[in-house]
mmCIF file of C-alpha atoms and ligand atoms in Angstrom:
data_model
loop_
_atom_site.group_PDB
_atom_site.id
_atom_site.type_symbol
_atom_site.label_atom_id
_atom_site.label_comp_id
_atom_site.label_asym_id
_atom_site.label_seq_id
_atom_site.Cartn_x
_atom_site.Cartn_y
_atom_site.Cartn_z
ATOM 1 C CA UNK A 1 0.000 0.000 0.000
ATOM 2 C CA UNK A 2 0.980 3.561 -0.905
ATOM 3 C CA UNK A 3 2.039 5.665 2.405
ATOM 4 C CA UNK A 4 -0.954 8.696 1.772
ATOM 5 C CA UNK A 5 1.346 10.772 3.720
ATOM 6 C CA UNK A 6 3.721 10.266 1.017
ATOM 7 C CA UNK A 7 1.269 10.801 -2.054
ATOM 8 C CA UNK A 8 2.193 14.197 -2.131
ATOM 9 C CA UNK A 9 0.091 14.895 -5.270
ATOM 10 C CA UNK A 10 -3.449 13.991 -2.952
ATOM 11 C CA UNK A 11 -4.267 11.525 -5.255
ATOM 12 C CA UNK A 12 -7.345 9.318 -4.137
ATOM 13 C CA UNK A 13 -9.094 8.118 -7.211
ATOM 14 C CA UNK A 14 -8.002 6.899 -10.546
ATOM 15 C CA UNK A 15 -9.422 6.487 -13.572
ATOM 16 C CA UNK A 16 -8.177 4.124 -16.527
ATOM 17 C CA UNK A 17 -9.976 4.566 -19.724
ATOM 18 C CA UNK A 18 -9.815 1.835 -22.059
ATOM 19 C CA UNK A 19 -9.250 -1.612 -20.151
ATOM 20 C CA UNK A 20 -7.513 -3.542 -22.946
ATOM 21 C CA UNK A 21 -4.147 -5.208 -22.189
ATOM 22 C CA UNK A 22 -2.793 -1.910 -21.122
ATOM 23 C CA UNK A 23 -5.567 -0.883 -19.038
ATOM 24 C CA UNK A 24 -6.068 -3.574 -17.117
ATOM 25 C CA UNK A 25 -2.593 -3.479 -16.381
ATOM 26 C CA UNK A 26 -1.824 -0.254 -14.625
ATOM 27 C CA UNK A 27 -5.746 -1.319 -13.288
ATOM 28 C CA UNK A 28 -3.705 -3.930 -11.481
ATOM 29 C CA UNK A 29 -0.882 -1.852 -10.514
ATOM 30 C CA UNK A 30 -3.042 1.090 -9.191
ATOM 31 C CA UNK A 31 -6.065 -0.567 -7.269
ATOM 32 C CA UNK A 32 -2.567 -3.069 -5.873
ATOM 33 C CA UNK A 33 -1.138 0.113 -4.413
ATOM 34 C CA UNK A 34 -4.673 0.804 -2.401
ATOM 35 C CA UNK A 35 -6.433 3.003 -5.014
ATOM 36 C CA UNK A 36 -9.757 3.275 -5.723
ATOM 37 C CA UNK A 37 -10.233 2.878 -9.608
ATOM 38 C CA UNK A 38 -12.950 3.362 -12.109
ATOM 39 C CA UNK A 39 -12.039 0.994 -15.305
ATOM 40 C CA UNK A 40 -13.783 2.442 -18.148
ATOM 41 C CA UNK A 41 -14.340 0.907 -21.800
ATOM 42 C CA UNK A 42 -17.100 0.698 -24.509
ATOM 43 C CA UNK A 43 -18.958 -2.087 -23.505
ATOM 44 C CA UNK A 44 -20.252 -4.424 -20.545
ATOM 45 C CA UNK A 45 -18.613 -7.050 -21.821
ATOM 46 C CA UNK A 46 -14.952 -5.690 -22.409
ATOM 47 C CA UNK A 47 -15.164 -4.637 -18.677
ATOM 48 C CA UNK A 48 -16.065 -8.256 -17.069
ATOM 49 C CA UNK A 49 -13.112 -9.926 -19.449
ATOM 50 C CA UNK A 50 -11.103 -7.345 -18.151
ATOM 51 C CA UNK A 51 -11.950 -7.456 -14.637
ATOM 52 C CA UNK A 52 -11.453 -11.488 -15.027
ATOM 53 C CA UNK A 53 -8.052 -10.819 -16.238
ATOM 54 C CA UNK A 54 -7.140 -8.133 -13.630
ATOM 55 C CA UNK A 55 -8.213 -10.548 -10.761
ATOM 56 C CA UNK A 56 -5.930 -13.314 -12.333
ATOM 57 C CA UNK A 57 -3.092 -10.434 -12.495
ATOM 58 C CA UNK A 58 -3.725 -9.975 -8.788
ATOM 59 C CA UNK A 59 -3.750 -13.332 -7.529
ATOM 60 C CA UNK A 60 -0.346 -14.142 -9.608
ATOM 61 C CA UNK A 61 0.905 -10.890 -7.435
ATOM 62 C CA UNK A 62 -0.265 -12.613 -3.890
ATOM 63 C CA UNK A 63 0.909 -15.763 -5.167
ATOM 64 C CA UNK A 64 4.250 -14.664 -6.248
ATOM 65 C CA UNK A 65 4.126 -12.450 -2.428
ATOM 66 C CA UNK A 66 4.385 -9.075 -4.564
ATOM 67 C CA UNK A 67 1.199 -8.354 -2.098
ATOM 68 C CA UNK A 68 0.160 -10.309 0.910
ATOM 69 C CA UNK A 69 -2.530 -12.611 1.694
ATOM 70 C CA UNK A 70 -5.600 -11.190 1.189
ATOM 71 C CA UNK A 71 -4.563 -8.144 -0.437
ATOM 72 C CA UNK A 72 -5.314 -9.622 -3.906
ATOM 73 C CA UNK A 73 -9.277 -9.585 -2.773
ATOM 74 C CA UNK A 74 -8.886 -6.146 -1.234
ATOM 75 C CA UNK A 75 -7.501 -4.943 -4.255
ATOM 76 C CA UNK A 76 -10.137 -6.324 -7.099
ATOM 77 C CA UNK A 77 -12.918 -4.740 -5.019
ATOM 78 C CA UNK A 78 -11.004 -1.346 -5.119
ATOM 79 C CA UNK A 79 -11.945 -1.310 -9.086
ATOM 80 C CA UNK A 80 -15.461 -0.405 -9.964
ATOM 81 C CA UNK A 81 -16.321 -0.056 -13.810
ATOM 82 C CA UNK A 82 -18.205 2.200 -16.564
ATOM 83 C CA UNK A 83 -18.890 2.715 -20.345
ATOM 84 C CA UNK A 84 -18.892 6.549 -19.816
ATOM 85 C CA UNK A 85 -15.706 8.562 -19.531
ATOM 86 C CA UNK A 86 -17.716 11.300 -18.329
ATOM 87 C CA UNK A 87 -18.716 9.232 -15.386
ATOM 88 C CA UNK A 88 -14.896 7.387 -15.017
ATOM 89 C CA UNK A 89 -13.016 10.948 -14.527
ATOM 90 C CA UNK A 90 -15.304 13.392 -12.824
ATOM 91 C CA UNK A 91 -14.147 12.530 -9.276
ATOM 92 C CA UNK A 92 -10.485 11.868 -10.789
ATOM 93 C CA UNK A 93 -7.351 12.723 -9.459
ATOM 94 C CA UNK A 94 -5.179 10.876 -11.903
ATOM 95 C CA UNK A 95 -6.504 9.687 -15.663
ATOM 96 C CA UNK A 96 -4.404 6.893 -17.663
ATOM 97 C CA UNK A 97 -5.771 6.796 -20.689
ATOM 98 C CA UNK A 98 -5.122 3.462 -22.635
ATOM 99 C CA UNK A 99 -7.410 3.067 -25.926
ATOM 100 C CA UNK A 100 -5.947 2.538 -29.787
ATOM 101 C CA UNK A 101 -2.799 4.111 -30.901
ATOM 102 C CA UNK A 102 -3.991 6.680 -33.367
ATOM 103 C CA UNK A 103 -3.937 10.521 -33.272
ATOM 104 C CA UNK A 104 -8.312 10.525 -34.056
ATOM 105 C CA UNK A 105 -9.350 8.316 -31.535
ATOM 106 C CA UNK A 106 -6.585 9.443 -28.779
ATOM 107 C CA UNK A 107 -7.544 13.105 -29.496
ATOM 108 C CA UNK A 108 -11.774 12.197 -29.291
ATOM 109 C CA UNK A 109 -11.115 10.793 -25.909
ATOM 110 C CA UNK A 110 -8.414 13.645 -24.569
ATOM 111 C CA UNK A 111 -11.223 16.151 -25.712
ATOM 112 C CA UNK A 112 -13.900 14.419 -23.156
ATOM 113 C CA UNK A 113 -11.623 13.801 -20.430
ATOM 114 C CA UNK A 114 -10.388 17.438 -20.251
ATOM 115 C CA UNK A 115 -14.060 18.508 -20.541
ATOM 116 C CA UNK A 116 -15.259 16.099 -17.744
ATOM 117 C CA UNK A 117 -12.243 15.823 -15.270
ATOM 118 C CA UNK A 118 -11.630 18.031 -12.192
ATOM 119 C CA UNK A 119 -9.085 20.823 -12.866
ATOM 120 C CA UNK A 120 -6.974 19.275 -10.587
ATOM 121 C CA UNK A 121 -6.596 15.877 -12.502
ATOM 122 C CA UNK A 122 -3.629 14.891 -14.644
ATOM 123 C CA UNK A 123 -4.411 13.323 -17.820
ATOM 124 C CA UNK A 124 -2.336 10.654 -18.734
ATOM 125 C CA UNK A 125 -1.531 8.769 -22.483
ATOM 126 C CA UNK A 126 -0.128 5.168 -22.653
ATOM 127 C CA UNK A 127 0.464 5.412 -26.043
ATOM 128 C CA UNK A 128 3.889 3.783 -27.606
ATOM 129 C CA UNK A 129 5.239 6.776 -29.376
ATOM 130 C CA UNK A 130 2.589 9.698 -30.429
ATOM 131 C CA UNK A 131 3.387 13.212 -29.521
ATOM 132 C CA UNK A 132 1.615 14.965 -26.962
ATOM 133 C CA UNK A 133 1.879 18.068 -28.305
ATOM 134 C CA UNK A 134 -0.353 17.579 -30.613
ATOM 135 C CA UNK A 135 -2.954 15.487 -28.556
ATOM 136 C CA UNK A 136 -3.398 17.771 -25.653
ATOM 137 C CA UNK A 137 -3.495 20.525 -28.370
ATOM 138 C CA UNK A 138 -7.389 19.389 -28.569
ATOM 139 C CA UNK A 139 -7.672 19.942 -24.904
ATOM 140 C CA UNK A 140 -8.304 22.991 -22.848
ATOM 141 C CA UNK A 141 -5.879 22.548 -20.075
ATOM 142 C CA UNK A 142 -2.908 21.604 -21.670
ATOM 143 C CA UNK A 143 -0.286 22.089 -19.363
ATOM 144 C CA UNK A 144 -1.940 18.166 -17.137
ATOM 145 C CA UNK A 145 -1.536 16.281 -20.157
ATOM 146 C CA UNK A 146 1.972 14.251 -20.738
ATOM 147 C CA UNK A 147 2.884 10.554 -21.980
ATOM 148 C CA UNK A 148 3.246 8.082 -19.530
ATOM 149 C CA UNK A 149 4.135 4.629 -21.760
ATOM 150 C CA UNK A 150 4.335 1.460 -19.556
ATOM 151 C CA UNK A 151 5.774 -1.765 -20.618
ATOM 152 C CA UNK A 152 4.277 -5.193 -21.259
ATOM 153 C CA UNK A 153 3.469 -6.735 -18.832
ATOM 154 C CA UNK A 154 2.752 -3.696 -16.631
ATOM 155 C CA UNK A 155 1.767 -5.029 -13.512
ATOM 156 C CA UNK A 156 6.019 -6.747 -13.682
ATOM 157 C CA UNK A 157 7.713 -4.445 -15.781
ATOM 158 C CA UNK A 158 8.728 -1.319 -14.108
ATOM 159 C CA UNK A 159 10.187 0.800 -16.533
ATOM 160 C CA UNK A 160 7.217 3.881 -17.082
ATOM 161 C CA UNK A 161 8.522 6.445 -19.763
ATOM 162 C CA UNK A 162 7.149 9.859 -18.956
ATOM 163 C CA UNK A 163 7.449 12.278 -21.845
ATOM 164 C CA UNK A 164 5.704 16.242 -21.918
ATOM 165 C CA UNK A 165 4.212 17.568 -24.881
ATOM 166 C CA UNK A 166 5.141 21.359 -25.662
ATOM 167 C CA UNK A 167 2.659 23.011 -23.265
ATOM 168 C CA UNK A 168 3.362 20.141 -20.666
ATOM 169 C CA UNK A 169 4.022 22.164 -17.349
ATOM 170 C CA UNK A 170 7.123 20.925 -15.503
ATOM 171 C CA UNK A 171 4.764 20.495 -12.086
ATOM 172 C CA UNK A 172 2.949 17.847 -14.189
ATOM 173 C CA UNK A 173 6.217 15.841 -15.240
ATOM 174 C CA UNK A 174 7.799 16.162 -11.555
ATOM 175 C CA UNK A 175 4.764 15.250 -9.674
ATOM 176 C CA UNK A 176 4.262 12.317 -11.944
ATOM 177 C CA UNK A 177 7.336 11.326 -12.072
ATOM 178 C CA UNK A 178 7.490 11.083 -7.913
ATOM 179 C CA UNK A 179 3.812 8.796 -7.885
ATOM 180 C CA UNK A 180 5.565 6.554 -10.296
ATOM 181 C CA UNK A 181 8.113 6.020 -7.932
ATOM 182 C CA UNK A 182 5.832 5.617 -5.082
ATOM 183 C CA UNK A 183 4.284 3.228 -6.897
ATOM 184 C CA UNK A 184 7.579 1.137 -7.152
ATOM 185 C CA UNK A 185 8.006 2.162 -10.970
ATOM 186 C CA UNK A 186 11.380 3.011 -11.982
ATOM 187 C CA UNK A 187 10.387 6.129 -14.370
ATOM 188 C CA UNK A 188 12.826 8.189 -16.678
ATOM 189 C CA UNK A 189 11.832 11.471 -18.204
ATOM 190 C CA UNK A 190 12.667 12.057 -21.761
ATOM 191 C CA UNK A 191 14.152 15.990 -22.345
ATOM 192 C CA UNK A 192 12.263 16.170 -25.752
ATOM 193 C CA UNK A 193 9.426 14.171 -27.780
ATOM 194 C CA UNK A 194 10.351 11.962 -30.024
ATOM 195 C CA UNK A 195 8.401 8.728 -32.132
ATOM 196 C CA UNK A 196 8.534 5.986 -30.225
ATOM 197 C CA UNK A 197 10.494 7.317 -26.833
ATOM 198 C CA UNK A 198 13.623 5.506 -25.884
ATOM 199 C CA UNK A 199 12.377 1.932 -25.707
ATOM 200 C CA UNK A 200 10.433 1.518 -28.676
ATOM 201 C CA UNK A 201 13.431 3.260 -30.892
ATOM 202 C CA UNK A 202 15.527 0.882 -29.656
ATOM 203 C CA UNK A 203 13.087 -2.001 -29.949
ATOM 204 C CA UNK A 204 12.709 -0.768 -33.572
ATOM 205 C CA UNK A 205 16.042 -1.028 -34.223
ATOM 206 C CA UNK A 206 16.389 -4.315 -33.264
ATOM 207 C CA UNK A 207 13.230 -5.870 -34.602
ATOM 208 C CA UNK A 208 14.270 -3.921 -38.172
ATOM 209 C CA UNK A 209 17.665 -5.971 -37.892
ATOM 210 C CA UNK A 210 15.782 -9.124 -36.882
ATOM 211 C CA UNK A 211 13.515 -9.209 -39.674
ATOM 212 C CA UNK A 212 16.081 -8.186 -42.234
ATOM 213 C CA UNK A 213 18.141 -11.247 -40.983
ATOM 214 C CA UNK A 214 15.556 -13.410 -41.727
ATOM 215 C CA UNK A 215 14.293 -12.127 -44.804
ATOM 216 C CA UNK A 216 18.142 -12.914 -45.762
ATOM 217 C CA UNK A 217 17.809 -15.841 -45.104
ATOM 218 C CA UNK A 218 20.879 -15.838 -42.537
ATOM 219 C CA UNK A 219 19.056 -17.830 -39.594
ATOM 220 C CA UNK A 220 15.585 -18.739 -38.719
ATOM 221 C CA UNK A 221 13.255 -16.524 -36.151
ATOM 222 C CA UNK A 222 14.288 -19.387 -33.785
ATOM 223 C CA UNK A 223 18.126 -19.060 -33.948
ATOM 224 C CA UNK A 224 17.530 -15.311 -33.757
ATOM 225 C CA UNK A 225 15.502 -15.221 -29.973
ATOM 226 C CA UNK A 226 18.042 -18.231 -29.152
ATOM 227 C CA UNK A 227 20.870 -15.948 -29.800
ATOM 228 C CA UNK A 228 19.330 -12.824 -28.281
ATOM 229 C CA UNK A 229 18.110 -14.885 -25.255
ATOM 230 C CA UNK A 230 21.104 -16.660 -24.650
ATOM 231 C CA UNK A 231 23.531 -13.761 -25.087
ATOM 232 C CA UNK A 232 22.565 -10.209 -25.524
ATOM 233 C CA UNK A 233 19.333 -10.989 -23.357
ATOM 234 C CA UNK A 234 21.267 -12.952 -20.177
ATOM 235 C CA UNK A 235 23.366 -9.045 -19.672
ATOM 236 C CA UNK A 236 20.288 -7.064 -20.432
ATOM 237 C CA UNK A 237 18.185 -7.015 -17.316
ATOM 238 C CA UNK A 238 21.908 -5.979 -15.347
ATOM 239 C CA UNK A 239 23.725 -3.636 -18.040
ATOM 240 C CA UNK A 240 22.424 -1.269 -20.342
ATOM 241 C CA UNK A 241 24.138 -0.693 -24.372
ATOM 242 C CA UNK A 242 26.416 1.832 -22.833
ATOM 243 C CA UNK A 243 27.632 -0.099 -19.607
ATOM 244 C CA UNK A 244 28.215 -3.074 -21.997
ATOM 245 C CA UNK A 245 30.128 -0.472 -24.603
ATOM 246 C CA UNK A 246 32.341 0.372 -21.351
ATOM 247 C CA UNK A 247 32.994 -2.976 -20.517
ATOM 248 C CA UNK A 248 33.626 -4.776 -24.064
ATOM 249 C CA UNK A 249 36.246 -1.845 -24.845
ATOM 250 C CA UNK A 250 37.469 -1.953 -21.547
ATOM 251 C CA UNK A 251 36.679 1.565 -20.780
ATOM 252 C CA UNK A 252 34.625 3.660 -23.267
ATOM 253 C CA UNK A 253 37.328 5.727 -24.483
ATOM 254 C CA UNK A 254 39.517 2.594 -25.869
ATOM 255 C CA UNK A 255 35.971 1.029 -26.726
ATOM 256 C CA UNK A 256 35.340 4.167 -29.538
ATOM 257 C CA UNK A 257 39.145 3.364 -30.366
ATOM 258 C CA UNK A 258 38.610 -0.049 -30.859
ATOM 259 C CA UNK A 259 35.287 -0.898 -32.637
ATOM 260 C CA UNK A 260 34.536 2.417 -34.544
ATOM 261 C CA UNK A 261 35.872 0.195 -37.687
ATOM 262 C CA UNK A 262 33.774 -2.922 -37.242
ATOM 263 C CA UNK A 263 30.890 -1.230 -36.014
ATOM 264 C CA UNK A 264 31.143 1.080 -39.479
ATOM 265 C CA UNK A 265 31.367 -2.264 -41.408
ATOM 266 C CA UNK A 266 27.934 -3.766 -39.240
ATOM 267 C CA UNK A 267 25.877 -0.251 -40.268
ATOM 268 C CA UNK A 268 26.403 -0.242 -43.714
ATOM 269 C CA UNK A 269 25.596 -3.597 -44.305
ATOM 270 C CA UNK A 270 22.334 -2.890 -42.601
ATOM 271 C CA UNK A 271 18.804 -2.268 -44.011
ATOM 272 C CA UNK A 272 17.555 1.238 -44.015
ATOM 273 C CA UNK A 273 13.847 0.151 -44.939
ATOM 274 C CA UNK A 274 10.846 1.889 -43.161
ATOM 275 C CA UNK A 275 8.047 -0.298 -44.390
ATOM 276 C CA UNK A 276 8.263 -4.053 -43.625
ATOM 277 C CA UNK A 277 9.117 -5.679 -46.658
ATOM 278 C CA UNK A 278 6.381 -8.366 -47.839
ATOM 279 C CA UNK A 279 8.698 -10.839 -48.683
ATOM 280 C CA UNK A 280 10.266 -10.806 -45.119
ATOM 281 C CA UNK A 281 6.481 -10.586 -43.276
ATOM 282 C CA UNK A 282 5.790 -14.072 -45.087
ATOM 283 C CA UNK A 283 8.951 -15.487 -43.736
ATOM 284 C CA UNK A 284 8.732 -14.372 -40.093
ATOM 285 C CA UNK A 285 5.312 -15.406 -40.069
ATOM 286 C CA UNK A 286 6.336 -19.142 -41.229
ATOM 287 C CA UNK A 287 9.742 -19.008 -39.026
ATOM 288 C CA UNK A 288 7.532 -17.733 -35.662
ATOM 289 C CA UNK A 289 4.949 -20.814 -36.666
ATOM 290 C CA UNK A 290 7.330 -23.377 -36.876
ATOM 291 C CA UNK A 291 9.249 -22.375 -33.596
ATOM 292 C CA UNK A 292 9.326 -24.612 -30.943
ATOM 293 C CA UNK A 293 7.711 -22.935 -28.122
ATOM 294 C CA UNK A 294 4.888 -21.840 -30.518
ATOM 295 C CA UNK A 295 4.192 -25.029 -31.965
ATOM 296 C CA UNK A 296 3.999 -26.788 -28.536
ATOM 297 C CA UNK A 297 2.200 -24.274 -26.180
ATOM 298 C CA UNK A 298 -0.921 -22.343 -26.855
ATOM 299 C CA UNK A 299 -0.817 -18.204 -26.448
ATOM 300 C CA UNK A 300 -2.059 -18.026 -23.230
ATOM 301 C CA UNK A 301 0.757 -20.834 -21.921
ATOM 302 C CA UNK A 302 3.321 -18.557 -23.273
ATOM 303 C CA UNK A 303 1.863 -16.042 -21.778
ATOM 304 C CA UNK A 304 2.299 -17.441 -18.414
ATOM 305 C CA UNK A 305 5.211 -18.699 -19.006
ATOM 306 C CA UNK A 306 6.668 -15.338 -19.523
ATOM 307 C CA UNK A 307 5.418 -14.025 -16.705
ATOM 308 C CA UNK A 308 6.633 -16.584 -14.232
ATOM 309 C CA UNK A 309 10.281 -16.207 -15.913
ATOM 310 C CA UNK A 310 9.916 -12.340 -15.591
ATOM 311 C CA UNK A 311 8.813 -12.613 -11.690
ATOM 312 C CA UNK A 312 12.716 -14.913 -10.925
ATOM 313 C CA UNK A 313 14.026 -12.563 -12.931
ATOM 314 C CA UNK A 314 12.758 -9.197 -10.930
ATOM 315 C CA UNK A 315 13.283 -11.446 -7.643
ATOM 316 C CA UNK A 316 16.695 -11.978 -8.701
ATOM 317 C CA UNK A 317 17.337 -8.282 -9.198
ATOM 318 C CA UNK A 318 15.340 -7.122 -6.314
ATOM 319 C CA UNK A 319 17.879 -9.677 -3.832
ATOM 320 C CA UNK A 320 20.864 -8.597 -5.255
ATOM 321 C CA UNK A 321 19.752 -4.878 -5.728
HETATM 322 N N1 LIG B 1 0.357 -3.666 -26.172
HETATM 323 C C1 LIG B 1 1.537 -3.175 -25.784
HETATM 324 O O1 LIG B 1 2.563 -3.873 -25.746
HETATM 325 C C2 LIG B 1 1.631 -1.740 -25.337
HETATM 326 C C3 LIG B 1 2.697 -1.354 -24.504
HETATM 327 C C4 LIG B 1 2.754 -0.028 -24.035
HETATM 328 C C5 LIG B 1 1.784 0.895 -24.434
HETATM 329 N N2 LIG B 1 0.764 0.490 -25.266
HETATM 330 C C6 LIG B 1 -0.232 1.503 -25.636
HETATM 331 O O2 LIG B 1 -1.361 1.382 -24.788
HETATM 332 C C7 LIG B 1 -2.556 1.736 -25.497
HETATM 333 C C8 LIG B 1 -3.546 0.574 -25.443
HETATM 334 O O3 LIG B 1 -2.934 -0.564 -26.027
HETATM 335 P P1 LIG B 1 -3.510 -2.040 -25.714
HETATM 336 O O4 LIG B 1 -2.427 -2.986 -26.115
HETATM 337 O O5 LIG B 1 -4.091 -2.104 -24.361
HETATM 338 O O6 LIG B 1 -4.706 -2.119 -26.785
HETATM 339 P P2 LIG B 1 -5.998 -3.046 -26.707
HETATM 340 O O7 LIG B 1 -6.511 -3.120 -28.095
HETATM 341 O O8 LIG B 1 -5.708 -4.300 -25.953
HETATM 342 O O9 LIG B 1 -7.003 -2.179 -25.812
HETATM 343 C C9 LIG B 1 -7.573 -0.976 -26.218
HETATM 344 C C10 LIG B 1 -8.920 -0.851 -25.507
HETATM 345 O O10 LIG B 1 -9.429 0.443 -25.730
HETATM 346 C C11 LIG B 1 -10.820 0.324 -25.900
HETATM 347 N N3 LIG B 1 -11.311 1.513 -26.588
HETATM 348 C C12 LIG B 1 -11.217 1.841 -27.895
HETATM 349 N N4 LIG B 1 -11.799 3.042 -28.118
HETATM 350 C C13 LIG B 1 -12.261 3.486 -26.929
HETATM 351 C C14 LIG B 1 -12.933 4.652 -26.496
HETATM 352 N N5 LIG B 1 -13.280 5.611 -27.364
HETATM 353 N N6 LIG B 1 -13.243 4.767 -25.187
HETATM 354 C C15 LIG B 1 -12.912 3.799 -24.301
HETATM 355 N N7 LIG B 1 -12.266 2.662 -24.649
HETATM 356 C C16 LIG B 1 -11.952 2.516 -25.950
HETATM 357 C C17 LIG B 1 -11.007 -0.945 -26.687
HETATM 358 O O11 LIG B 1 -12.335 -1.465 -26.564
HETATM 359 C C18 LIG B 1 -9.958 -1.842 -26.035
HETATM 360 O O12 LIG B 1 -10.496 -2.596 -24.956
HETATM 361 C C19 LIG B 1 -2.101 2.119 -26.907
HETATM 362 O O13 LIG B 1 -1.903 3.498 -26.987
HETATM 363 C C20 LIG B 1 -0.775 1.379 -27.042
HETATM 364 O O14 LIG B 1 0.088 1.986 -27.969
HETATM 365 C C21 LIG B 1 0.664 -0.797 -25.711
#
């Protein structure tokens, strides 16, 4: 439970609209911390899947002793639902807004949440790389509304991007960025907007190279996770690209000195492409089928077995600090 003497920000009540994957993950990490939530969606029926899911969230929390006994109950009964956003954020401290990633439908629901929610409430996007200076440009109070991008799953993953828009005031970003931590998030705050933040540029990056490797026909989607599992993957949850730069060169100076020349050869031999190429789509697509893991275990299975990896990993990290 949050410490309300620490919440310096007052906040009480939360509202998440759009209870999708996203949703009904910061559903779980909010109502966990002892907040009251209203869950918000289009219809009925999106809200009791999502509620079943959230409950299953909660209960993996208790069971994995994230919360204590009990405290996974507590916490489901702390969420009440609605199909009106009026309704979700007029007693709102805090908004997260979590619906499709496009600029129309982000802006439509920005306009009613400014129009409905408290002055005092922050509005909040999870989107994974739109600009908020252009969505809270359709809102009257400008200066609440910032980026806040989780990571999947968000009730593990504690990374929370925060990113301001242009008329973002810098009260917003700080007080937000102190909840997060409060919350046990580990936020960073991004000096300028950019498509896709830090961890989706990076992820793009990656996934370009990936898919380029395949449509190459150099190895197989399978080789490609082993070797990123088994070797990038086993330093990434301890050093970052530029701790491991410092390290392989042995200091970063000597590491510049060293690898400029094969890392000039690696660029440009890579792809450039912006638009996924069909002929590599139709390959990934049969290389994911015919992995293993797929092949074997249905989604959900993977799923799970994700998560339960993810929670010895975050143990791990959280007993060796
Ligand atoms: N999936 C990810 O890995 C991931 C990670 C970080 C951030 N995000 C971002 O989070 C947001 C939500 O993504 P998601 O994966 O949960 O999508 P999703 O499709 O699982 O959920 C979106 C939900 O929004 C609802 N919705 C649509 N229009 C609505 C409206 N007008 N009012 C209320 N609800 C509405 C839909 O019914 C749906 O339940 C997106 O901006 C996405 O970019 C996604």
């Amino acid at each position: 439970m949050v410490d309300r003497e620490m919440d310096g920000m007052g906040i009480k009540k939360v509202a998440c609209i759009g209870a999708g994957l996203i949703g009904q993950g910061w559903a779980t990490v909010f109502s966990s911390k002892g907040y009251e939530v209203i869950l918000q969606d289009l219809t009925d029926a999106i809200l009791s899947r999502s509620l079943k899911k959230i409950g299953s969230n909660l209960l993996f929390l208790e069971a994995n002793r994230f919360l204590r006994k009990g405290e996974a109950r507590a916490s489901l009964k702390r969420i009440k639902t609605s199909t009106s956003i009026a309704e979700a954020v007029r007693d709102a401290d805090y908004v997260q807004e979590s619906v499709l990633d496009n600029y129309a439908e982000k802006e439509k629901v920005f306009r009613e949440m400014d129009a409905e929610a408290p002055d005092r409430a922050i509005l909040a996007s999870s989107s994974s790389g739109l600009m908020m200076t252009r969505i809270q440009k359709v809102t009257k109070k400008p200066g609440r509304c910032l980026l806040v991008h989780p990571c999947l799953p968000v009730h593990l993953i504690p990374l929370v991007e925060i990113v301001g828009g242009r008329e973002t005031s810098s009260e917003t970003v700080g007080a937000v960025y102190e909840w997060m931590r409060g919350l046990g998030k580990v936020p960073v705050i991004l000096n300028q907007e950019v498509p896709g933040y830090i961890v989706n540029r990076l992820t793009a990056a990656l996934v370009r190279e990936a898919i380029d490797l395949v449509d190459k026909g150099i190895a197989t989607p399978g080789d490609i996770d082993k070797a990123f599992c088994f070797g990038i993957g086993l330093r990434d949850p301890v050093i970052g690209p530029f701790l491991r730069m410092h390290l392989a060169g042995n200091g970063i100076e000597q590491f510049f000195k060293n690898y400029s020349e094969s890392y000039r050869y690696r660029w440009e031999t890579m792809e450039t492409w912006t638009s996924i190429p069909d002929s590599a789509s139709e390959k990934v697509i049969e290389g994911v089928r015919e992995m293993e893991i797929v092949r074997t275990k249905a989604f959900e299975e993977i799923v799970s077995w994700r998560d339960q990896m993810l929670v010895k990993i975050l143990k791990l990290i959280e007993r060796t600090g």
